[in-house]
mmCIF file of C-alpha atoms in Angstrom:
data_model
loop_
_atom_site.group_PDB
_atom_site.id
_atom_site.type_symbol
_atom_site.label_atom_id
_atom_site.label_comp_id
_atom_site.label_asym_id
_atom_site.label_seq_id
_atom_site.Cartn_x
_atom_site.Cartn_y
_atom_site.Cartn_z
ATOM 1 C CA UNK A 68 0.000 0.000 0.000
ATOM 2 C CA UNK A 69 2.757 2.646 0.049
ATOM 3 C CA UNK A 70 3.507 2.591 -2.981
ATOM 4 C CA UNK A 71 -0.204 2.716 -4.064
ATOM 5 C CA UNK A 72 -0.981 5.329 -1.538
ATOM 6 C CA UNK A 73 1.035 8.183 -3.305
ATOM 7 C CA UNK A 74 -1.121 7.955 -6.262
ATOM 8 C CA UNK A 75 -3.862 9.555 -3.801
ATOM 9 C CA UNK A 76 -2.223 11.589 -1.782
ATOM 10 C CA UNK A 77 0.874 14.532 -1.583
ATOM 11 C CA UNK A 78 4.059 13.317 -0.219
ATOM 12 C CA UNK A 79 3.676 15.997 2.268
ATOM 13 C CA UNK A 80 0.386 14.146 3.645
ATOM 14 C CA UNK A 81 2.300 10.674 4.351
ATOM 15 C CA UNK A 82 5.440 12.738 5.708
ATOM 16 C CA UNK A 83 2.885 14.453 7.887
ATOM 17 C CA UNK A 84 1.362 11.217 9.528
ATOM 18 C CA UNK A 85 4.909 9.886 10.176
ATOM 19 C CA UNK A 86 5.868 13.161 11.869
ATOM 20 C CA UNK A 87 2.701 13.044 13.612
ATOM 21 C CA UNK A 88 2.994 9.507 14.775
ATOM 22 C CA UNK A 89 7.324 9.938 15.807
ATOM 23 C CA UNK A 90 6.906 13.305 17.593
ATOM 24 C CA UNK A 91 6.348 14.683 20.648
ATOM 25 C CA UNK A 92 6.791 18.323 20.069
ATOM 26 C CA UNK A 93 2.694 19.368 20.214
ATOM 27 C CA UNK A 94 2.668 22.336 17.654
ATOM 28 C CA UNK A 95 4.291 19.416 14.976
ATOM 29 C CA UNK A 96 1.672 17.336 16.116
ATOM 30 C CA UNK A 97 -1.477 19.777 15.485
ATOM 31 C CA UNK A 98 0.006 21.208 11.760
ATOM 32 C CA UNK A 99 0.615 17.544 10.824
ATOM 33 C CA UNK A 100 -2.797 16.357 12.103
ATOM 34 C CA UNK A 101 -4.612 19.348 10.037
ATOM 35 C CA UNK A 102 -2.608 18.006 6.676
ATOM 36 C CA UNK A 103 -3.526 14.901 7.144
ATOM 37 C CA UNK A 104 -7.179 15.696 7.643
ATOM 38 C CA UNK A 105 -6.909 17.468 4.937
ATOM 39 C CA UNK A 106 -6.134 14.362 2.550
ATOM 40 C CA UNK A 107 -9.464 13.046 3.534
ATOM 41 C CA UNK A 108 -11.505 15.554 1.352
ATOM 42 C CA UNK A 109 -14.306 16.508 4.021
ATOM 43 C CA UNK A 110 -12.938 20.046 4.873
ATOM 44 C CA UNK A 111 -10.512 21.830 7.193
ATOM 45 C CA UNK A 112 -9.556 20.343 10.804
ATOM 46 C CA UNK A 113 -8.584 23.429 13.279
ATOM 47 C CA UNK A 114 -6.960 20.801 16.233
ATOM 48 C CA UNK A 115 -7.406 23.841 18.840
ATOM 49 C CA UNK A 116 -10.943 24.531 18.275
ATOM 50 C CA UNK A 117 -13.273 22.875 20.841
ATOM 51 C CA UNK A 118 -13.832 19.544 20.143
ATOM 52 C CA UNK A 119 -17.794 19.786 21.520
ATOM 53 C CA UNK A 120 -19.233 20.212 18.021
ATOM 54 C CA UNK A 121 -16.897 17.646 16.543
ATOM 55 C CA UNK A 122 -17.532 14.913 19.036
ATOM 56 C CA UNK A 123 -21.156 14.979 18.389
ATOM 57 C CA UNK A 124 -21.098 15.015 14.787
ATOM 58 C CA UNK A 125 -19.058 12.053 14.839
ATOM 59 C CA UNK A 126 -21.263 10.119 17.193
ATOM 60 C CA UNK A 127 -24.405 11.044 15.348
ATOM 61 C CA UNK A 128 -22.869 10.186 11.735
ATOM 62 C CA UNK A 129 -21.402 6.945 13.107
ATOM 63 C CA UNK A 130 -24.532 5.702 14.897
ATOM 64 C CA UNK A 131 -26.383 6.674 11.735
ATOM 65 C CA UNK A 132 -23.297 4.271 9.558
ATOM 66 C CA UNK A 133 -23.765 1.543 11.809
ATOM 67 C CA UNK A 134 -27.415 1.317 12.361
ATOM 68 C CA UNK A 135 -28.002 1.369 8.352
ATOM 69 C CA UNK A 136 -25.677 -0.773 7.425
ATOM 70 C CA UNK A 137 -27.204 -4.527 6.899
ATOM 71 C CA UNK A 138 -24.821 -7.183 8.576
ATOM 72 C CA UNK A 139 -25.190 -10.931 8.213
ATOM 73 C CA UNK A 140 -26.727 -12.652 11.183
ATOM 74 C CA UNK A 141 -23.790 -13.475 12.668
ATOM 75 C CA UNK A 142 -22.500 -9.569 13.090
ATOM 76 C CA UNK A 143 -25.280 -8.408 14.742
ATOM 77 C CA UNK A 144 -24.123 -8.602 18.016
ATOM 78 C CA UNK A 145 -20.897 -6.999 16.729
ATOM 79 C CA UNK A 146 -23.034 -3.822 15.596
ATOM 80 C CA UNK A 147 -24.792 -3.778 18.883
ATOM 81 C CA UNK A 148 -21.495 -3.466 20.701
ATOM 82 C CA UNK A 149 -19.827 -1.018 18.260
ATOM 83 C CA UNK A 150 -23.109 1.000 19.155
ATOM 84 C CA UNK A 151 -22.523 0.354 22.554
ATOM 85 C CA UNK A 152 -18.909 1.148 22.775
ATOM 86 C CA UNK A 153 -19.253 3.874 20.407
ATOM 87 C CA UNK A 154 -21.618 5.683 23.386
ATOM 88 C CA UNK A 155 -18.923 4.731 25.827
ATOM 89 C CA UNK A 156 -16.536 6.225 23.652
ATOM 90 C CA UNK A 157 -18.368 9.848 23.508
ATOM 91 C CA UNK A 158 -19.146 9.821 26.927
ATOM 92 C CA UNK A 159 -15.340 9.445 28.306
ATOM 93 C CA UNK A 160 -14.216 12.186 25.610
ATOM 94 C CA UNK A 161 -17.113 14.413 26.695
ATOM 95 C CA UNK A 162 -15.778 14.011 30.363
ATOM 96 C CA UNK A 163 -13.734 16.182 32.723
ATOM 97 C CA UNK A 164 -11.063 13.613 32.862
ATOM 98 C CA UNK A 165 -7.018 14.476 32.627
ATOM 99 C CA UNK A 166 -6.401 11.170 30.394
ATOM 100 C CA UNK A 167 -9.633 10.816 28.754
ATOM 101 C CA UNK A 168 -8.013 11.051 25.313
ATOM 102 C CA UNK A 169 -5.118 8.584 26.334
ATOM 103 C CA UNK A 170 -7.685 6.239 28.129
ATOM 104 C CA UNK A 171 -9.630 5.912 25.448
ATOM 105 C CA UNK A 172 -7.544 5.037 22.444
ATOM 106 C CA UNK A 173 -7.315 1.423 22.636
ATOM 107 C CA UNK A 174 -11.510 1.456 22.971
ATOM 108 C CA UNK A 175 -11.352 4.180 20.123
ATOM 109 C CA UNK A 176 -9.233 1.537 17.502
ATOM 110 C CA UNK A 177 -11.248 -0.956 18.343
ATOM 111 C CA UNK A 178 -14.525 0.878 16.951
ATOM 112 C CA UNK A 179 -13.472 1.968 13.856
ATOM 113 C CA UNK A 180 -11.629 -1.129 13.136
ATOM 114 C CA UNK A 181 -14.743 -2.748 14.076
ATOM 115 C CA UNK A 182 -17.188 0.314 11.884
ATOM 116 C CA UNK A 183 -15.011 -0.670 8.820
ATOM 117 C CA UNK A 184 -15.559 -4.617 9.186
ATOM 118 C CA UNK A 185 -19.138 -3.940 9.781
ATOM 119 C CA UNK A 186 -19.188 -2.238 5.819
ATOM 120 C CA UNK A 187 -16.994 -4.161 4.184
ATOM 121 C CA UNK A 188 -17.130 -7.741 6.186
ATOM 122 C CA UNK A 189 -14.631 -10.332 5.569
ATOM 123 C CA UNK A 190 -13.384 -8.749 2.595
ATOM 124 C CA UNK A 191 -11.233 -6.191 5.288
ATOM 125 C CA UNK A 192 -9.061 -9.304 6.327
ATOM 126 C CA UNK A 193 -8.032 -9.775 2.770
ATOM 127 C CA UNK A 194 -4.876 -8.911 1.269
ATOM 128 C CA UNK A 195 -6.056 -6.300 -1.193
ATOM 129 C CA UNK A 196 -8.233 -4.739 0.762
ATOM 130 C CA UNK A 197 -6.140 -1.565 0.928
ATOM 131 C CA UNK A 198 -5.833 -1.492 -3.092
ATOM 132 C CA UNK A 199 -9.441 -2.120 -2.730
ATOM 133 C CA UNK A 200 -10.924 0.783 -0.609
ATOM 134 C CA UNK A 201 -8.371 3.696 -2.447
ATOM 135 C CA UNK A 202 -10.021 2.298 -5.380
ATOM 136 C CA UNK A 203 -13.784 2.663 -4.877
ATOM 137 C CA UNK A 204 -13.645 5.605 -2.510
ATOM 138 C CA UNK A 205 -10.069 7.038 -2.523
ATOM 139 C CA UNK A 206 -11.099 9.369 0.878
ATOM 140 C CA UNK A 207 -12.317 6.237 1.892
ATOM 141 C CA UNK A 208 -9.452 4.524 1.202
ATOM 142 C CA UNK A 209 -7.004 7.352 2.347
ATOM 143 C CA UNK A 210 -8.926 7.208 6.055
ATOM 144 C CA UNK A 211 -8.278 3.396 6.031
ATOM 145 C CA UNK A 212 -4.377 3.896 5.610
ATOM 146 C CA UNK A 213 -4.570 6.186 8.298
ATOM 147 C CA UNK A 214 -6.465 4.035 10.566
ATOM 148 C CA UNK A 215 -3.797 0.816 9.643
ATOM 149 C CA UNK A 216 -0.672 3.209 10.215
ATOM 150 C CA UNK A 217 -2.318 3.721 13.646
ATOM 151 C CA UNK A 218 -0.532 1.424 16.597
ATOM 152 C CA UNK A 219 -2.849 -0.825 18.480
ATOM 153 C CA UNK A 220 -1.960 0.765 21.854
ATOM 154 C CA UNK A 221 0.389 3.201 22.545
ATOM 155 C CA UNK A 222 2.468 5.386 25.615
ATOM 156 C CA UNK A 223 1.762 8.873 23.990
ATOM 157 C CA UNK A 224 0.997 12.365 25.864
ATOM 158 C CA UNK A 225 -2.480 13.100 25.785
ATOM 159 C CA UNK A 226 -2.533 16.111 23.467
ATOM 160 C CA UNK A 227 -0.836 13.182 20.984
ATOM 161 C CA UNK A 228 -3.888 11.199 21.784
ATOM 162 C CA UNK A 229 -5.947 13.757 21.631
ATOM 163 C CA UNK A 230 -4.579 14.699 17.336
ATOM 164 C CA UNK A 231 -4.764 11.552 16.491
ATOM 165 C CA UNK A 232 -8.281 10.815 17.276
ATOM 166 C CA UNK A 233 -9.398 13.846 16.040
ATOM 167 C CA UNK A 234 -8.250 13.522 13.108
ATOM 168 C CA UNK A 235 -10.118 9.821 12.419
ATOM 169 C CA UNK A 236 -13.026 11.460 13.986
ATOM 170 C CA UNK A 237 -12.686 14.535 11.450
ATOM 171 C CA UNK A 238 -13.353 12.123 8.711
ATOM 172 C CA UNK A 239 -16.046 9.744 10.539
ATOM 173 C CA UNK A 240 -18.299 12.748 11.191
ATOM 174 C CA UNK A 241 -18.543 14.233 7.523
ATOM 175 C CA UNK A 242 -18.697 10.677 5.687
#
């Protein structure tokens, strides 16, 4: 997919997410977060601005995603608990908490890893699925290499947490 992926996007974008990813200097942080967001095609990211408004965008749009998207039998229980985690989610991030960013990551992967199974189904698992996604939607697909450059867990400051989600949830609440 890296090669692939700079047929979508500026050089400057996947430089940005590295930088984003390695550093711990904030300011680098924000300005790389709002380039990356920017890749994604659904308008400008300002990291500083409150994140109120955003938050509940991207619960309503997700909840909407999830609850209209048909699942086989078998995944229903998975969109019930992306639902479920997905309020869990929104209510930590709309909390007074120090670490609420940094406590909620791991939760945070797991949903939209989960969201993006819940479209696409088995075929995520596959091989090509990268190829795939930058090929029928190319924001689409440009959020999904994002989301798979994203570690599982990680040690990061908050405000590090804080960029990175934002950024996912940029996308996620004007798809």
């Amino acid at each position: 997919m890296a090669d692939l992926i700079t047929e979508f996007i500026d050089k400057n974008v996947i430089d940005s997410l590295f930088l984003m990813l390695d550093s711990s200097d904030n300011e680098k942080i924000n300005n790389a977060a709002e380039i990356v967001a920017s890749a994604f095609g659904s308008g400008k990211l300002n990291i500083k601005n409150d994140e109120t408004k955003l938050l509940e965008s991207f619960r309503k749009n997700l909840s909407l995603l999830v609850e209209k998207t048909w699942v086989e039998q078998q995944d229903v229980s998975l969109k019930e608990e992306v639902l479920y985690k997905l309020g869990q989610f929104c209510e930590q991030i709309g909390s007074q908490n120090d670490k609420k960013w940094s406590d909620a990551y791991s939760t945070f992967i797991k949903i939209l890893n989960d969201v993006v199974y819940l479209m696409f189904g088995a075929q995520t698992k596959s091989s090509d699925f990268d190829e795939y996604a930058l090929r029928i939607d190319p924001e689409f697909g440009i959020f999904w290499w994002y989301v798979k450059n994203l570690p599982a867990q990680n040690d990061w400051a908050e405000s590090k947490n804080r960029a990175v989600e934002l950024v996912a949830m940029h996308f996620l609440a004007n798809y």
